[in-house]
CSV table of C-alpha atoms in Angstrom, one decimal:
chain,number,residue,atom,x,y,z
A,1,MET,CA,52.8,-22.8,-17.9
A,2,LYS,CA,52.9,-21.4,-14.4
A,3,LYS,CA,51.3,-18.2,-15.5
A,4,TYR,CA,48.6,-20.1,-17.4
A,5,PHE,CA,47.9,-22.2,-14.3
A,6,CYS,CA,47.7,-19.1,-12.1
A,7,PHE,CA,45.4,-17.4,-14.6
A,8,LEU,CA,43.0,-20.4,-14.5
A,9,LEU,CA,43.2,-20.5,-10.7
A,10,LEU,CA,42.4,-16.8,-10.5
A,11,LEU,CA,39.6,-17.1,-13.0
A,12,GLY,CA,38.1,-20.1,-11.1
A,13,LEU,CA,38.2,-18.1,-7.9
A,14,LEU,CA,36.4,-15.1,-9.5
A,15,VAL,CA,33.7,-17.3,-11.0
A,16,GLY,CA,33.3,-19.3,-7.7
A,17,CYS,CA,32.9,-16.1,-5.7
A,18,LYS,CA,30.2,-14.7,-7.9
A,19,SER,CA,27.0,-14.1,-6.1
A,20,ASN,CA,24.0,-16.2,-7.1
A,21,GLU,CA,21.6,-13.9,-5.5
A,22,VAL,CA,18.9,-12.5,-7.7
A,23,PRO,CA,18.8,-8.7,-7.4
A,24,VAL,CA,15.7,-7.3,-5.7
A,25,VAL,CA,13.6,-5.1,-8.0
A,26,ASP,CA,12.0,-2.2,-6.1
A,27,HIS,CA,8.4,-1.7,-7.2
A,28,ALA,CA,7.4,0.8,-4.5
A,29,SER,CA,8.1,3.9,-6.8
A,30,ASN,CA,5.4,2.6,-9.2
A,31,PHE,CA,2.7,3.6,-6.8
A,32,THR,CA,3.8,6.9,-5.4
A,33,GLY,CA,1.5,9.9,-5.7
A,34,SER,CA,-1.9,11.3,-4.6
A,35,TYR,CA,-5.0,9.2,-5.2
A,36,LYS,CA,-8.7,10.0,-4.6
A,37,THR,CA,-12.2,8.5,-4.8
A,38,VAL,CA,-15.6,9.5,-3.6
A,39,THR,CA,-18.4,7.1,-2.5
A,40,THR,CA,-22.0,7.7,-1.5
A,41,LYS,CA,-23.9,5.3,0.8
A,42,ASN,CA,-27.2,5.9,2.8
A,43,GLY,CA,-27.0,9.7,2.1
A,44,ASP,CA,-23.4,10.0,3.4
A,45,THR,CA,-20.6,11.0,1.1
A,46,ASN,CA,-17.1,9.7,1.8
A,47,GLU,CA,-14.0,11.2,0.2
A,48,HIS,CA,-11.0,8.9,0.4
A,49,VAL,CA,-7.6,10.4,-0.3
A,50,TRP,CA,-4.3,8.5,-0.3
A,51,ILE,CA,-0.9,10.1,-0.3
A,52,VAL,CA,1.4,7.2,-1.2
A,53,THR,CA,5.2,7.5,-0.6
A,54,ARG,CA,8.0,5.0,-0.9
A,55,ARG,CA,9.3,4.0,2.6
A,56,SER,CA,12.0,1.6,1.6
A,57,THR,CA,12.6,-1.2,-0.9
A,58,ASN,CA,9.1,-2.6,-1.8
A,59,VAL,CA,7.6,-0.9,1.2
A,60,LEU,CA,5.0,1.9,0.9
A,61,GLU,CA,3.5,4.4,3.3
A,62,ILE,CA,-0.1,5.5,2.8
A,63,ALA,CA,-1.4,8.6,4.5
A,64,TYR,CA,-5.1,7.8,4.3
A,65,THR,CA,-7.7,10.5,4.9
A,66,ILE,CA,-11.4,9.7,5.0
A,67,THR,CA,-13.7,12.7,5.0
A,68,THR,CA,-17.4,12.0,5.7
A,69,TYR,CA,-20.1,14.5,4.8
A,70,TYR,CA,-23.6,13.9,6.2
A,71,ILE,CA,-26.7,15.8,7.3
A,72,GLU,CA,-27.8,15.5,11.0
A,73,ARG,CA,-31.2,17.1,11.8
A,74,GLY,CA,-30.9,19.4,8.8
A,75,THR,CA,-27.4,20.5,9.7
A,76,PRO,CA,-24.4,19.6,7.4
A,77,ARG,CA,-21.7,17.8,9.3
A,78,THR,CA,-18.1,16.7,8.5
A,79,ILE,CA,-15.9,14.0,10.1
A,80,VAL,CA,-12.3,13.7,9.1
A,81,ASP,CA,-10.3,10.5,10.0
A,82,VAL,CA,-6.6,10.3,9.2
A,83,VAL,CA,-4.6,7.1,9.5
A,84,THR,CA,-1.1,6.2,8.3
A,85,LEU,CA,-0.3,2.8,6.9
A,86,THR,CA,3.4,2.2,7.2
A,87,LYS,CA,4.0,-1.4,6.2
A,88,VAL,CA,2.3,-1.7,2.8
A,89,GLN,CA,4.2,-4.3,0.7
A,90,ALA,CA,4.7,-3.8,-3.1
A,91,ILE,CA,4.4,-7.3,-4.5
A,92,ASN,CA,5.1,-6.6,-8.1
A,93,GLU,CA,5.0,-3.6,-10.4
A,94,ASN,CA,1.1,-3.5,-10.3
A,95,THR,CA,0.2,-5.0,-7.0
A,96,PHE,CA,0.5,-4.2,-3.3
A,97,GLU,CA,-0.9,-5.7,-0.1
A,98,ILE,CA,-2.2,-4.0,3.0
A,99,ASP,CA,-2.3,-5.9,6.3
A,100,GLU,CA,-2.1,-3.6,9.3
A,101,THR,CA,-3.7,-2.8,12.6
A,102,ILE,CA,-4.7,0.8,13.0
A,103,THR,CA,-6.6,3.0,15.4
A,104,VAL,CA,-9.5,5.3,14.3
A,105,ASN,CA,-11.3,7.4,16.9
A,106,ASN,CA,-9.9,5.2,19.7
A,107,HIS,CA,-11.1,2.0,18.1
A,108,GLY,CA,-8.8,-0.7,16.7
A,109,TYR,CA,-9.1,-2.1,13.3
A,110,ASN,CA,-7.2,-4.6,11.1
A,111,ILE,CA,-7.3,-3.3,7.5
A,112,GLN,CA,-6.5,-5.8,4.7
A,113,GLY,CA,-6.6,-5.6,1.0
A,114,THR,CA,-4.7,-6.2,-2.3
A,115,GLY,CA,-4.5,-3.1,-4.5
A,116,VAL,CA,-4.1,-3.5,-8.3
A,117,LYS,CA,-2.8,-0.6,-10.3
A,118,SER,CA,-3.9,-0.2,-13.9
A,119,GLY,CA,-2.8,3.0,-15.6
A,120,ASP,CA,-3.5,5.9,-13.2
A,121,GLN,CA,-6.0,3.9,-11.1
A,122,ILE,CA,-5.8,1.6,-8.2
A,123,ALA,CA,-8.6,-0.8,-7.5
A,124,ILE,CA,-8.9,-2.4,-4.0
A,125,THR,CA,-11.4,-4.2,-1.8
A,126,THR,CA,-10.6,-3.2,1.7
A,127,LYS,CA,-11.7,-5.4,4.6
A,128,TRP,CA,-11.9,-3.6,8.0
A,129,THR,CA,-12.1,-5.9,11.0
A,130,SER,CA,-12.8,-4.5,14.5
A,131,THR,CA,-10.1,-5.7,17.0
A,132,GLU,CA,-12.8,-5.3,19.7
A,133,THR,CA,-15.8,-7.0,18.2
A,134,SER,CA,-14.4,-8.9,15.2
A,135,ARG,CA,-17.1,-7.3,13.1
A,136,GLU,CA,-16.0,-7.1,9.4
A,137,THR,CA,-16.9,-4.6,6.7
A,138,SER,CA,-15.7,-4.6,3.2
A,139,GLU,CA,-15.6,-1.9,0.6
A,140,TYR,CA,-14.6,-1.9,-3.1
A,141,LEU,CA,-12.8,1.3,-4.1
A,142,GLU,CA,-11.3,2.7,-7.3
A,143,PHE,CA,-8.8,5.4,-6.7
A,144,LYS,CA,-7.8,7.8,-9.5
A,145,LYS,CA,-4.3,9.4,-9.4
A,146,GLN,CA,-4.6,13.2,-9.0
């Protein structure tokens, strides 16, 4: 009887010590890779390239390169801007959120958006807000995995 009682006590302790925490599912790896899109506006062509890597559990890093091609007085010109987004949050297996302050050409911007992945594409509307003037611009982009 003592052994049975000890067994029940031990079993009760084991069950009582069991963690009730739900394991965290890491969705960051679902988005890793190289993505690209090209847009044209007012005669300028913009090539957007994302290199997406997993930084930690549900956190992504995006190396974002924007290459602008335009004509100035008959001469082709190119501007390349590179920023790194380091706190992109993977919300679930198909969605991530961007909300970061970055610097481009000595100007500060807050960039926000929710990216939705479908197959090998990511669709996102990015909102850029100047930290100096509060001027906002938005752009809908569809990135294709390379």
